[in-house]
């Protein structure tokens, strides 16, 4: 009785509430012990994975399956054999792509506040510096293909709930390089009492490399670690070389040995301090260390988590210049890793997928599509029952042969015979109506109105005001998602400036980086003709300034790169052109011509004048 009772207690389902509890209705996500099904992702059973990351990686796998129309295949692997015939027509992917297009807008532009006043007649040095910083960041974004990389990262963020950027300094190219990583490789070390919005001081990027017997490669785990820590003395040669710590008899020699290039040993605190170019007036005792190594799976003990890998079993990688990447001092005081959250953090470090609230509706939509496909098969090739007809018998098996029905087929029926056709067109119409109902409900719950999905005929919209009201939920959705990203992209641009300062790139002056932000373009279609007419009337009546009108045209999508230059070009065309002054010689010639052409001097002029007088 005792063992049986314990098994029953262990087998009781647990009520789990976390960032991915909206997937608990899936049998593959919530088994009796709370761990996902092994068929969902075999790698989640790896012993090196942190316990808190198991459900997150399983959710990523499930979301990726829905995005690639493989949800039925995944369900079949978990034991649902009927799911192999599931029809999936790309509705989740359509929702993700639509949300992505609205969030990032048609354009993305780097803006440094104050740069728009750099071309004023009395521009301040701050405005000139802001314009120079803005130009440098835009040139970097163009060289690094920022819009393209942002498209890749933001799609993962909208689909999975999280995205990851990684920055690294490239001395050969002389600029900061930008990479995007799958959030399934991202493992931050978050303290128990840390605020979810705080930046972690230790981050791992890790993934498992499968075994390849043909190439003689064993299964292993690669881990890239960025961590903040106190500045340590640089690696010194071995004492046996005679250039080590031997002969350091005075405190001055000890301090010189401990401090690296540009560092200073503080005897009061006993720590090494460093001055970074972005904070020249403030000494720091913190730096960022990089470790890049891999471990064979056979060298990892059971229960040994990602943060506790044995360093004596590590195989450290080397940089292009031969430097071993074992706690390499990057000489920066921040982690060059930026985590993008799809939603505003509310007690969670990770975000939530845009499909979270409509996941069950997407399941129901796929099931209805499957039923509709089956009903259309019986409608296009109906089931026919014949009475009073003798089917041909197969001589080998002795069974009636199936009847082939084609256009022009004639059946001879006996007296009282009839043919009945099973009509399923009514059921097919109901299923199609059900599909549209589910799609519309999913769009409403996802805050994607039908006009944004392109399923509304423009002629059905009664007025522009009604259209604006229908876009209200989409506006609030985009505002919230952009708010969750605003600080992260400002942080990314600040890191770009600091990396160029640390790399002593030409044209990047030292000093605190000016605040820069990434501005997304409009997310809804605009009536450009109406806005142009509004600007013309407003500027002409004097209720709008020319600068405000130009900005309105920019927001509407008109190809105006610089508002200030556009205003100057318009003013130059408005100014009246000065009339050319005549020279004294030309004036005298005209005066002389006037005398010659006077009525009294013309031939016969006097006679005509007398005749007219008479």
Coordinates of C-alpha atoms in Angstrom, one line a residue:
X1 CA 0.0 0.0 0.0
X2 CA 2.8 2.4 0.9
X3 CA 4.8 2.2 -2.4
X4 CA 1.6 2.3 -4.4
X5 CA 0.5 5.4 -2.7
X6 CA 3.8 7.1 -3.2
X7 CA 3.7 6.4 -6.9
X8 CA 0.2 7.9 -7.1
X9 CA 1.4 11.0 -5.3
X10 CA 4.3 11.3 -7.6
X11 CA 2.1 10.8 -10.6
X12 CA -0.2 13.7 -9.7
X13 CA -0.1 16.6 -12.2
X14 CA 1.5 19.8 -11.0
X15 CA 0.1 23.2 -11.6
X16 CA 2.9 25.2 -13.1
X17 CA 2.8 29.0 -13.6
X18 CA 5.7 30.6 -15.4
X19 CA 6.5 32.5 -18.5
X20 CA 5.6 29.5 -20.6
X21 CA 2.6 28.2 -18.7
X22 CA 0.3 29.1 -21.6
X23 CA 1.7 25.9 -23.3
X24 CA 0.7 23.6 -20.4
X25 CA -2.3 22.4 -22.3
X26 CA 0.1 20.6 -24.7
X27 CA 0.8 17.1 -23.5
X28 CA 4.3 17.4 -24.8
X29 CA 5.0 20.4 -22.6
X30 CA 3.6 19.3 -19.3
X31 CA 4.2 15.6 -18.3
X32 CA 3.6 14.2 -14.9
X33 CA 6.9 15.6 -13.5
X34 CA 6.6 19.0 -15.2
X35 CA 9.4 18.3 -17.8
X36 CA 8.6 18.4 -21.5
X37 CA 8.3 15.2 -23.5
X38 CA 11.5 13.8 -24.8
X39 CA 10.2 13.7 -28.3
X40 CA 9.8 17.5 -28.2
X41 CA 13.6 18.1 -28.2
X42 CA 16.0 15.3 -27.3
X43 CA 18.7 17.8 -26.4
X44 CA 16.7 19.1 -23.4
X45 CA 17.6 15.9 -21.6
X46 CA 21.3 16.9 -21.6
X47 CA 22.7 17.0 -18.1
X48 CA 24.6 20.3 -18.7
X49 CA 21.5 22.4 -19.2
X50 CA 20.3 24.5 -16.3
X51 CA 17.1 23.3 -14.8
X52 CA 15.3 26.6 -15.3
X53 CA 16.1 26.6 -19.0
X54 CA 14.5 23.3 -19.9
X55 CA 11.0 24.6 -20.4
X56 CA 12.2 27.7 -22.2
X57 CA 14.1 25.7 -24.8
X58 CA 11.1 23.3 -25.2
X59 CA 8.8 26.3 -25.8
X60 CA 11.2 27.6 -28.5
X61 CA 11.2 24.3 -30.2
X62 CA 7.4 24.1 -30.2
X63 CA 7.1 27.7 -31.5
X64 CA 9.6 27.0 -34.3
X65 CA 7.6 23.9 -35.3
X66 CA 4.4 26.0 -35.7
X67 CA 6.3 28.6 -37.7
X68 CA 7.5 26.0 -40.2
X69 CA 4.3 24.0 -40.4
X70 CA 5.7 21.1 -38.5
X71 CA 3.3 21.0 -35.5
X72 CA 1.6 17.9 -36.7
X73 CA 4.9 16.1 -37.3
X74 CA 6.0 17.0 -33.8
X75 CA 2.7 15.8 -32.3
X76 CA 3.1 12.5 -34.2
X77 CA 6.5 12.0 -32.7
X78 CA 5.0 12.5 -29.3
X79 CA 2.5 9.7 -29.8
X80 CA -0.5 11.3 -31.6
X81 CA -0.6 9.3 -34.8
X82 CA -3.6 11.1 -36.2
X83 CA -1.7 14.4 -36.2
X84 CA 0.4 13.3 -39.2
X85 CA -2.6 14.2 -41.4
X86 CA -2.9 17.6 -39.9
X87 CA -3.3 20.4 -42.4
X88 CA -1.2 23.5 -41.7
X89 CA -1.5 26.5 -44.1
X90 CA 1.0 29.0 -42.5
X91 CA -1.3 31.0 -40.3
X92 CA 1.2 31.3 -37.4
X93 CA 3.9 32.4 -39.8
X94 CA 1.5 35.0 -41.3
X95 CA 0.7 36.4 -37.8
X96 CA 4.4 36.6 -37.0
X97 CA 5.4 38.4 -40.2
X98 CA 2.5 40.8 -39.9
X99 CA 3.4 41.7 -36.4
X100 CA 7.1 42.1 -37.3
X101 CA 6.3 44.4 -40.2
X102 CA 4.3 46.7 -37.9
X103 CA 6.8 46.7 -35.1
X104 CA 9.9 47.7 -37.0
X105 CA 8.0 49.8 -39.6
X106 CA 9.1 50.5 -43.1
X107 CA 12.2 52.4 -42.1
X108 CA 14.7 52.4 -39.1
X109 CA 16.7 55.5 -38.5
X110 CA 19.4 56.4 -35.9
X111 CA 18.8 59.8 -34.3
X112 CA 20.9 61.8 -31.9
X113 CA 18.8 64.5 -30.3
X114 CA 20.1 68.0 -31.2
X115 CA 21.6 67.0 -34.5
X116 CA 18.8 68.7 -36.5
X117 CA 20.1 72.1 -35.3
X118 CA 23.7 71.6 -36.6
X119 CA 23.0 73.6 -39.7
X120 CA 21.4 76.6 -38.0
X121 CA 23.1 79.9 -38.5
X122 CA 24.0 80.0 -34.8
X123 CA 24.5 76.3 -34.2
X124 CA 26.0 75.4 -30.8
X125 CA 29.0 73.1 -30.4
X126 CA 26.7 70.5 -28.8
X127 CA 24.5 70.4 -31.9
X128 CA 27.5 70.1 -34.2
X129 CA 28.9 67.2 -32.0
X130 CA 25.4 65.5 -32.1
X131 CA 25.3 65.7 -35.9
X132 CA 28.8 64.2 -36.1
X133 CA 27.9 61.4 -33.8
X134 CA 24.7 60.7 -35.7
X135 CA 26.6 60.5 -39.0
X136 CA 29.2 58.1 -37.5
X137 CA 26.5 55.8 -36.2
X138 CA 24.6 55.8 -39.5
X139 CA 27.8 55.0 -41.4
X140 CA 28.5 52.1 -39.0
X141 CA 24.9 50.8 -39.4
X142 CA 25.2 50.9 -43.2
X143 CA 28.5 49.0 -43.1
X144 CA 27.2 46.4 -40.7
X145 CA 23.9 45.9 -42.5
X146 CA 22.0 46.8 -39.4
X147 CA 18.5 46.7 -41.0
X148 CA 19.1 43.2 -42.3
X149 CA 20.4 41.9 -39.0
X150 CA 17.6 43.6 -37.2
X151 CA 15.1 41.9 -39.4
X152 CA 16.6 38.5 -38.5
X153 CA 16.8 39.2 -34.8
X154 CA 13.4 40.8 -34.5
X155 CA 11.6 37.9 -36.2
X156 CA 13.0 35.5 -33.6
X157 CA 12.0 38.0 -30.9
X158 CA 8.4 38.2 -32.2
X159 CA 8.1 34.4 -32.7
X160 CA 10.0 33.1 -29.7
X161 CA 9.8 36.1 -27.3
X162 CA 13.5 36.8 -27.2
X163 CA 16.4 37.9 -29.4
X164 CA 20.1 38.3 -28.8
X165 CA 22.7 40.7 -30.3
X166 CA 26.5 40.3 -29.8
X167 CA 29.0 43.0 -30.4
X168 CA 32.8 42.4 -30.9
X169 CA 35.6 44.7 -32.0
X170 CA 37.3 43.7 -35.3
X171 CA 40.8 45.3 -35.5
X172 CA 41.2 44.4 -39.2
X173 CA 38.0 46.2 -40.3
X174 CA 38.4 48.9 -37.7
X175 CA 34.8 48.8 -36.5
X176 CA 32.5 47.0 -34.1
X177 CA 30.9 43.8 -35.6
X178 CA 27.3 42.9 -34.9
X179 CA 26.0 39.3 -34.7
X180 CA 22.7 37.8 -33.9
X181 CA 22.3 34.6 -31.9
X182 CA 19.4 32.2 -31.4
X183 CA 17.9 32.8 -27.9
X184 CA 18.2 29.1 -27.3
X185 CA 21.9 29.7 -27.0
X186 CA 21.5 32.5 -24.4
X187 CA 21.9 31.5 -20.7
X188 CA 22.2 34.5 -18.4
X189 CA 23.3 34.0 -14.8
X190 CA 20.7 35.8 -12.8
X191 CA 21.0 36.1 -9.0
X192 CA 18.0 35.1 -6.9
X193 CA 17.4 38.5 -5.4
X194 CA 18.2 40.5 -8.7
X195 CA 15.6 42.6 -10.3
X196 CA 14.5 41.2 -13.7
X197 CA 15.3 44.5 -15.4
X198 CA 18.9 44.5 -14.1
X199 CA 21.7 43.7 -16.5
X200 CA 23.3 40.3 -15.6
X201 CA 27.0 40.3 -14.7
X202 CA 27.7 36.9 -16.3
X203 CA 26.3 35.5 -19.6
X204 CA 26.9 32.2 -21.3
X205 CA 26.3 31.5 -25.0
X206 CA 26.4 27.7 -25.2
X207 CA 25.2 25.0 -27.6
X208 CA 25.8 21.3 -28.1
X209 CA 27.9 20.1 -31.1
X210 CA 26.6 16.6 -32.2
X211 CA 28.9 13.6 -32.7
X212 CA 30.3 12.9 -36.2
X213 CA 31.9 9.4 -36.4
X214 CA 32.9 9.8 -40.0
X215 CA 35.0 12.8 -39.2
X216 CA 36.1 11.5 -35.8
X217 CA 34.4 14.3 -33.9
X218 CA 33.0 13.5 -30.4
X219 CA 29.9 15.1 -29.0
X220 CA 30.9 18.2 -27.1
X221 CA 29.5 21.5 -25.7
X222 CA 30.9 24.9 -26.7
X223 CA 30.5 27.7 -24.2
X224 CA 31.3 31.4 -24.7
X225 CA 31.3 33.3 -21.4
X226 CA 31.3 37.1 -20.8
X227 CA 31.6 38.1 -17.2
X228 CA 32.4 41.3 -15.2
X229 CA 35.0 41.1 -12.5
X230 CA 37.8 43.1 -10.8
X231 CA 40.8 44.0 -12.9
X232 CA 43.4 41.4 -12.5
X233 CA 47.2 41.7 -13.1
X234 CA 48.2 40.8 -16.6
X235 CA 49.6 37.3 -17.3
X236 CA 53.4 37.4 -16.6
X237 CA 56.1 35.2 -18.0
X238 CA 57.2 32.2 -16.0
X239 CA 59.7 33.0 -13.2
X240 CA 62.1 30.5 -14.6
X241 CA 62.7 32.8 -17.5
X242 CA 64.3 35.4 -15.2
X243 CA 61.7 37.9 -16.2
X244 CA 59.0 36.9 -13.7
X245 CA 58.4 38.2 -10.2
X246 CA 62.0 37.7 -9.1
X247 CA 63.8 40.8 -8.0
X248 CA 60.7 42.7 -7.0
X249 CA 62.0 43.9 -3.7
X250 CA 60.5 47.4 -3.5
X251 CA 56.8 48.3 -3.3
X252 CA 57.2 50.3 -6.5
X253 CA 58.3 47.2 -8.4
X254 CA 55.3 45.3 -7.0
X255 CA 52.9 47.9 -8.1
X256 CA 54.4 48.1 -11.6
X257 CA 54.2 44.3 -12.0
X258 CA 50.5 44.2 -10.9
X259 CA 49.2 47.1 -13.1
X260 CA 48.9 46.5 -16.8
X261 CA 49.3 49.1 -19.6
X262 CA 47.3 52.2 -18.7
X263 CA 46.3 50.8 -15.3
X264 CA 47.1 52.1 -11.9
X265 CA 47.6 50.3 -8.7
X266 CA 45.7 51.9 -5.8
X267 CA 47.5 51.2 -2.6
X268 CA 44.6 52.5 -0.5
X269 CA 42.3 49.8 -1.7
X270 CA 44.8 47.3 -2.9
X271 CA 43.1 47.1 -6.3
X272 CA 43.9 48.0 -9.9
X273 CA 42.0 50.9 -11.3
X274 CA 41.6 51.8 -15.0
X275 CA 40.2 54.9 -16.8
X276 CA 38.1 54.2 -19.8
X277 CA 37.8 56.7 -22.7
X278 CA 34.1 57.1 -22.2
X279 CA 34.6 58.1 -18.5
X280 CA 37.9 60.0 -18.4
X281 CA 37.1 61.5 -15.0
X282 CA 36.1 58.3 -13.3
X283 CA 38.4 55.4 -12.4
X284 CA 36.9 51.9 -12.6
X285 CA 38.0 48.7 -11.0
X286 CA 35.8 46.5 -13.2
X287 CA 36.5 44.9 -16.6
X288 CA 34.9 42.3 -18.9
X289 CA 36.5 38.9 -19.4
X290 CA 35.9 36.5 -22.4
X291 CA 36.3 32.8 -22.2
X292 CA 35.7 30.6 -25.2
X293 CA 36.1 26.8 -24.8
X294 CA 34.5 23.4 -25.5
X295 CA 34.1 20.3 -23.4
X296 CA 33.5 16.7 -24.4
X297 CA 30.2 15.4 -23.0
X298 CA 32.0 12.4 -21.6
X299 CA 34.1 14.7 -19.4
X300 CA 31.1 16.3 -17.8
X301 CA 29.7 14.7 -14.6
X302 CA 26.0 14.1 -14.1
X303 CA 24.4 17.1 -12.6
X304 CA 27.2 19.4 -13.5
X305 CA 25.5 22.6 -14.7
X306 CA 26.6 25.0 -17.4
X307 CA 28.0 27.5 -14.9
X308 CA 30.2 24.8 -13.2
X309 CA 32.2 23.3 -16.1
X310 CA 35.6 21.9 -15.0
X311 CA 38.3 24.2 -16.4
X312 CA 40.9 21.5 -16.3
X313 CA 38.9 19.6 -19.0
X314 CA 38.4 22.6 -21.2
X315 CA 39.9 23.1 -24.6
X316 CA 40.3 26.8 -25.0
X317 CA 40.0 28.4 -28.4
X318 CA 42.5 30.9 -29.8
X319 CA 42.1 34.2 -31.5
X320 CA 43.5 35.0 -34.9
X321 CA 46.6 36.5 -33.4
X322 CA 47.2 33.4 -31.3
X323 CA 45.8 34.7 -28.0
X324 CA 44.2 32.1 -25.8
X325 CA 40.6 32.9 -25.0
X326 CA 40.8 32.1 -21.3
X327 CA 39.6 35.0 -19.2
X328 CA 40.8 37.4 -21.9
X329 CA 40.6 41.0 -20.6
X330 CA 38.5 42.9 -23.2
X331 CA 39.3 46.3 -21.5
X332 CA 35.7 47.3 -21.4
X333 CA 33.4 47.6 -18.3
X334 CA 30.2 46.2 -19.9
X335 CA 29.0 42.9 -21.4
X336 CA 28.7 43.3 -25.2
X337 CA 25.6 41.2 -25.2
X338 CA 22.1 42.8 -25.7
X339 CA 19.0 40.7 -25.0
X340 CA 15.8 41.9 -26.7
X341 CA 12.6 41.1 -25.0
X342 CA 9.4 41.0 -27.1
X343 CA 7.2 42.2 -24.2
X344 CA 7.7 44.5 -21.2
X345 CA 9.3 42.6 -18.3
X346 CA 6.9 41.9 -15.5
X347 CA 8.9 39.8 -13.0
X348 CA 10.5 37.8 -15.8
X349 CA 13.8 38.3 -17.6
X350 CA 12.5 36.6 -20.8
X351 CA 9.8 37.9 -23.0
X352 CA 6.6 36.2 -24.4
X353 CA 5.8 35.2 -27.9
X354 CA 3.3 37.2 -29.9
X355 CA 1.5 33.9 -30.5
X356 CA 1.1 33.1 -26.8
X357 CA -2.5 34.4 -26.5
X358 CA -3.8 32.7 -29.7
X359 CA -1.9 29.4 -29.6
X360 CA -5.0 27.4 -28.9
X361 CA -7.0 29.2 -31.6
X362 CA -4.2 28.3 -34.0
X363 CA -4.6 24.7 -33.0
X364 CA -8.4 24.9 -33.5
X365 CA -7.8 26.6 -36.9
X366 CA -5.5 23.8 -38.1
X367 CA -8.0 21.1 -37.0
X368 CA -10.8 22.9 -38.8
X369 CA -8.7 23.2 -41.9
X370 CA -8.1 19.4 -41.7
X371 CA -11.8 18.8 -41.5
X372 CA -12.5 21.1 -44.3
X373 CA -9.9 19.4 -46.5
X374 CA -11.6 16.0 -45.8
X375 CA -15.1 17.4 -46.6
X376 CA -13.9 19.0 -49.8
X377 CA -12.6 15.6 -50.9
X378 CA -16.0 14.0 -50.5
X379 CA -17.6 17.0 -52.2
X380 CA -15.3 17.0 -55.2
X381 CA -15.5 13.2 -55.5
X382 CA -18.8 12.3 -53.9
X383 CA -19.7 8.9 -52.5
X384 CA -22.3 7.2 -54.8
X385 CA -24.5 4.3 -53.9
X386 CA -26.1 2.2 -56.7
X387 CA -29.1 -0.1 -56.3
X388 CA -30.1 -2.5 -59.0
X389 CA -26.7 -2.8 -60.6
X390 CA -24.5 -5.8 -60.8
X391 CA -20.8 -5.0 -60.4
X392 CA -18.2 -7.0 -62.3
X393 CA -16.6 -9.8 -60.3
X394 CA -12.8 -10.3 -60.1
X395 CA -12.1 -13.8 -61.3
X396 CA -9.1 -14.2 -59.1
X397 CA -10.4 -12.9 -55.8
X398 CA -14.1 -13.5 -56.4
X399 CA -14.9 -10.0 -55.1
X400 CA -16.7 -7.2 -56.9
X401 CA -14.5 -4.8 -58.7
X402 CA -14.8 -1.2 -57.6
X403 CA -16.7 1.0 -60.0
X404 CA -14.9 3.8 -61.8
X405 CA -17.1 6.8 -62.3
X406 CA -16.0 9.3 -65.0
X407 CA -17.8 11.8 -67.2
X408 CA -20.0 9.9 -69.7
X409 CA -20.2 6.7 -67.6
X410 CA -23.5 4.8 -68.1
X411 CA -24.8 2.3 -65.6
X412 CA -27.6 -0.1 -66.4
X413 CA -30.0 -0.4 -63.5
X414 CA -32.7 -3.0 -63.0
X415 CA -36.3 -2.2 -62.4
X416 CA -36.6 0.0 -59.3
X417 CA -32.9 0.7 -59.2
X418 CA -31.6 4.1 -58.2
X419 CA -28.4 6.0 -57.6
X420 CA -27.9 8.1 -54.4
X421 CA -25.1 10.7 -54.1
X422 CA -23.8 11.8 -50.7
X423 CA -23.9 15.6 -50.7
X424 CA -21.4 17.2 -48.2
X425 CA -21.4 20.7 -49.7
X426 CA -23.4 22.0 -46.8
X427 CA -20.9 20.7 -44.3
X428 CA -18.1 22.1 -46.4
X429 CA -19.7 25.6 -46.3
X430 CA -20.1 25.4 -42.6
X431 CA -16.5 24.4 -42.1
X432 CA -15.3 27.3 -44.3
X433 CA -17.4 29.7 -42.3
X434 CA -15.9 28.2 -39.1
X435 CA -12.4 28.8 -40.5
X436 CA -13.1 32.4 -41.1
X437 CA -14.6 32.8 -37.7
X438 CA -11.6 31.3 -36.0
X439 CA -9.2 33.4 -38.1
X440 CA -11.0 36.6 -37.2
X441 CA -11.1 35.7 -33.5
X442 CA -7.4 34.9 -33.5
X443 CA -6.7 38.2 -35.2
X444 CA -8.8 40.1 -32.6
X445 CA -7.0 38.4 -29.7
X446 CA -3.6 39.0 -31.2
X447 CA -4.6 42.7 -31.7
X448 CA -4.1 42.4 -35.5
X449 CA -7.2 43.8 -37.2
X450 CA -8.3 42.4 -40.5
X451 CA -7.2 45.5 -42.3
X452 CA -3.6 44.9 -41.2
X453 CA -3.7 41.3 -42.3
X454 CA -4.9 42.4 -45.8
X455 CA -8.2 40.5 -45.6
X456 CA -10.5 43.5 -45.8
X457 CA -11.7 45.0 -49.1
X458 CA -10.9 48.8 -49.0
X459 CA -14.4 49.5 -50.4
X460 CA -15.9 47.9 -47.3
X461 CA -14.4 50.6 -45.0
X462 CA -17.0 53.3 -44.5
X463 CA -14.6 56.2 -43.7
X464 CA -11.1 57.0 -42.7
X465 CA -12.2 57.6 -39.2
X466 CA -13.7 54.1 -38.9
X467 CA -10.4 52.7 -40.3
X468 CA -8.5 54.6 -37.7
X469 CA -10.7 53.3 -34.9
X470 CA -10.2 49.7 -36.2
X471 CA -6.4 50.2 -35.9
X472 CA -6.6 51.2 -32.3
X473 CA -5.7 47.8 -30.8
X474 CA -2.8 47.5 -33.3
X475 CA -1.5 51.0 -32.2
X476 CA -1.5 50.0 -28.5
X477 CA 0.3 46.7 -29.4
X478 CA 3.0 48.4 -31.4
X479 CA 3.5 51.1 -28.8
X480 CA 4.0 48.5 -26.0
X481 CA 6.4 46.4 -28.1
X482 CA 8.4 49.4 -29.2
X483 CA 8.6 50.6 -25.6
X484 CA 10.1 47.2 -24.6
X485 CA 12.8 47.6 -27.2
X486 CA 13.6 51.4 -26.9
X487 CA 16.1 51.1 -24.0
X488 CA 17.8 48.0 -25.5
X489 CA 18.5 49.6 -28.8
X490 CA 19.8 52.8 -27.1
X491 CA 22.1 50.5 -25.0
X492 CA 23.2 48.8 -28.2
X493 CA 24.2 52.1 -29.9
X494 CA 26.0 53.2 -26.7
X495 CA 28.0 50.0 -26.7
X496 CA 28.9 50.6 -30.4
X497 CA 30.3 54.0 -29.5
X498 CA 32.3 52.6 -26.6
X499 CA 33.8 49.8 -28.6
X500 CA 35.0 52.3 -31.2
X501 CA 36.5 54.4 -28.4
X502 CA 38.2 51.4 -26.8
X503 CA 39.6 50.4 -30.2
X504 CA 40.8 53.9 -30.8
X505 CA 39.0 54.2 -34.1
X506 CA 39.7 57.2 -36.2
X507 CA 37.1 59.9 -35.9
X508 CA 35.5 58.6 -32.6
X509 CA 36.5 61.1 -29.9
X510 CA 36.8 60.2 -26.2
X511 CA 34.2 61.3 -23.7
X512 CA 30.7 60.2 -22.6
X513 CA 28.7 58.9 -25.6
X514 CA 25.9 61.2 -26.7
X515 CA 22.4 59.6 -26.2
X516 CA 21.3 57.9 -29.5
X517 CA 18.1 56.1 -30.2
X518 CA 16.6 54.0 -33.0
X519 CA 13.5 55.5 -34.5
X520 CA 11.1 53.2 -36.3
X521 CA 9.0 54.3 -39.2
X522 CA 5.2 54.5 -39.2
X523 CA 3.5 51.1 -38.8
X524 CA 0.2 51.9 -40.5
X525 CA -0.5 53.1 -44.1
X526 CA -0.9 56.8 -44.4
X527 CA -2.9 58.9 -46.9
X528 CA 0.0 60.8 -48.4
X529 CA -2.2 63.0 -50.6
X530 CA -4.3 64.0 -47.6
X531 CA -1.3 64.8 -45.5
X532 CA 0.3 66.8 -48.4
X533 CA -2.9 68.9 -48.8
X534 CA -3.0 69.4 -45.0
X535 CA 0.6 70.6 -45.0
X536 CA 0.0 73.0 -47.9
X537 CA -3.1 74.5 -46.2
X538 CA -1.5 74.7 -42.8
X539 CA 1.8 76.3 -44.0
X540 CA -0.1 78.6 -46.4
X541 CA -2.4 79.8 -43.6
X542 CA 0.5 80.4 -41.2
X543 CA -0.8 77.9 -38.6
X544 CA 2.0 75.5 -39.3
X545 CA 5.7 76.3 -39.7
X546 CA 7.6 75.1 -42.7
X547 CA 9.8 72.9 -40.5
X548 CA 6.8 71.2 -39.0
X549 CA 5.2 70.6 -42.4
X550 CA 8.4 69.0 -43.7
X551 CA 8.5 66.6 -40.7
X552 CA 4.9 65.7 -41.3
X553 CA 5.8 64.8 -44.9
X554 CA 8.8 62.8 -43.7
X555 CA 6.6 60.8 -41.3
X556 CA 4.2 60.2 -44.2
X557 CA 6.9 58.5 -46.2
X558 CA 8.0 61.3 -48.6
X559 CA 11.7 60.8 -49.7
X560 CA 13.1 63.8 -47.7
X561 CA 16.4 62.9 -46.0
X562 CA 17.2 66.1 -44.2
X563 CA 14.4 68.5 -43.1
X564 CA 16.8 71.4 -42.7
X565 CA 18.3 71.1 -46.2
X566 CA 14.8 70.8 -47.6
X567 CA 13.7 74.0 -45.9
X568 CA 16.8 75.8 -47.3
X569 CA 16.1 74.6 -50.8
X570 CA 12.5 75.8 -50.6
X571 CA 13.5 79.2 -49.2
X572 CA 16.1 79.6 -52.0
X573 CA 13.4 79.0 -54.6
X574 CA 11.0 81.5 -52.9
X575 CA 13.5 84.4 -52.8
X576 CA 13.0 86.8 -55.8
X577 CA 15.9 87.0 -58.2
X578 CA 17.5 90.5 -58.3
X579 CA 17.1 92.4 -61.6
X580 CA 20.3 93.0 -63.4
X581 CA 21.5 96.6 -63.4
X582 CA 22.1 98.3 -66.7
X583 CA 25.5 99.8 -67.4
X584 CA 25.9 103.6 -68.3
X585 CA 26.8 102.8 -71.9
X586 CA 23.7 100.7 -72.5
X587 CA 21.5 103.4 -70.9
X588 CA 23.0 106.1 -73.1
X589 CA 22.4 104.0 -76.2
X590 CA 18.8 103.4 -75.3
X591 CA 18.3 107.1 -74.7
X592 CA 19.9 108.0 -78.1
X593 CA 17.6 105.4 -79.8
X594 CA 14.6 107.1 -78.1
X595 CA 15.6 110.4 -79.5
X596 CA 16.0 109.0 -83.0
X597 CA 12.6 107.3 -82.8
X598 CA 10.8 110.5 -81.6
X599 CA 7.8 111.6 -83.7
X600 CA 9.5 114.9 -84.7
X601 CA 12.6 113.2 -86.1
X602 CA 10.9 110.4 -88.0
X603 CA 10.6 110.9 -91.8
X604 CA 7.2 112.6 -92.5
X605 CA 6.5 112.8 -88.8
X606 CA 5.9 116.5 -88.8
X607 CA 3.5 116.4 -91.7
X608 CA 1.5 113.6 -90.1
X609 CA 1.3 115.5 -86.8
X610 CA 0.0 118.6 -88.6
X611 CA -2.6 116.6 -90.5
X612 CA -3.8 114.9 -87.3
X613 CA -4.1 118.3 -85.6
X614 CA -6.2 119.7 -88.6

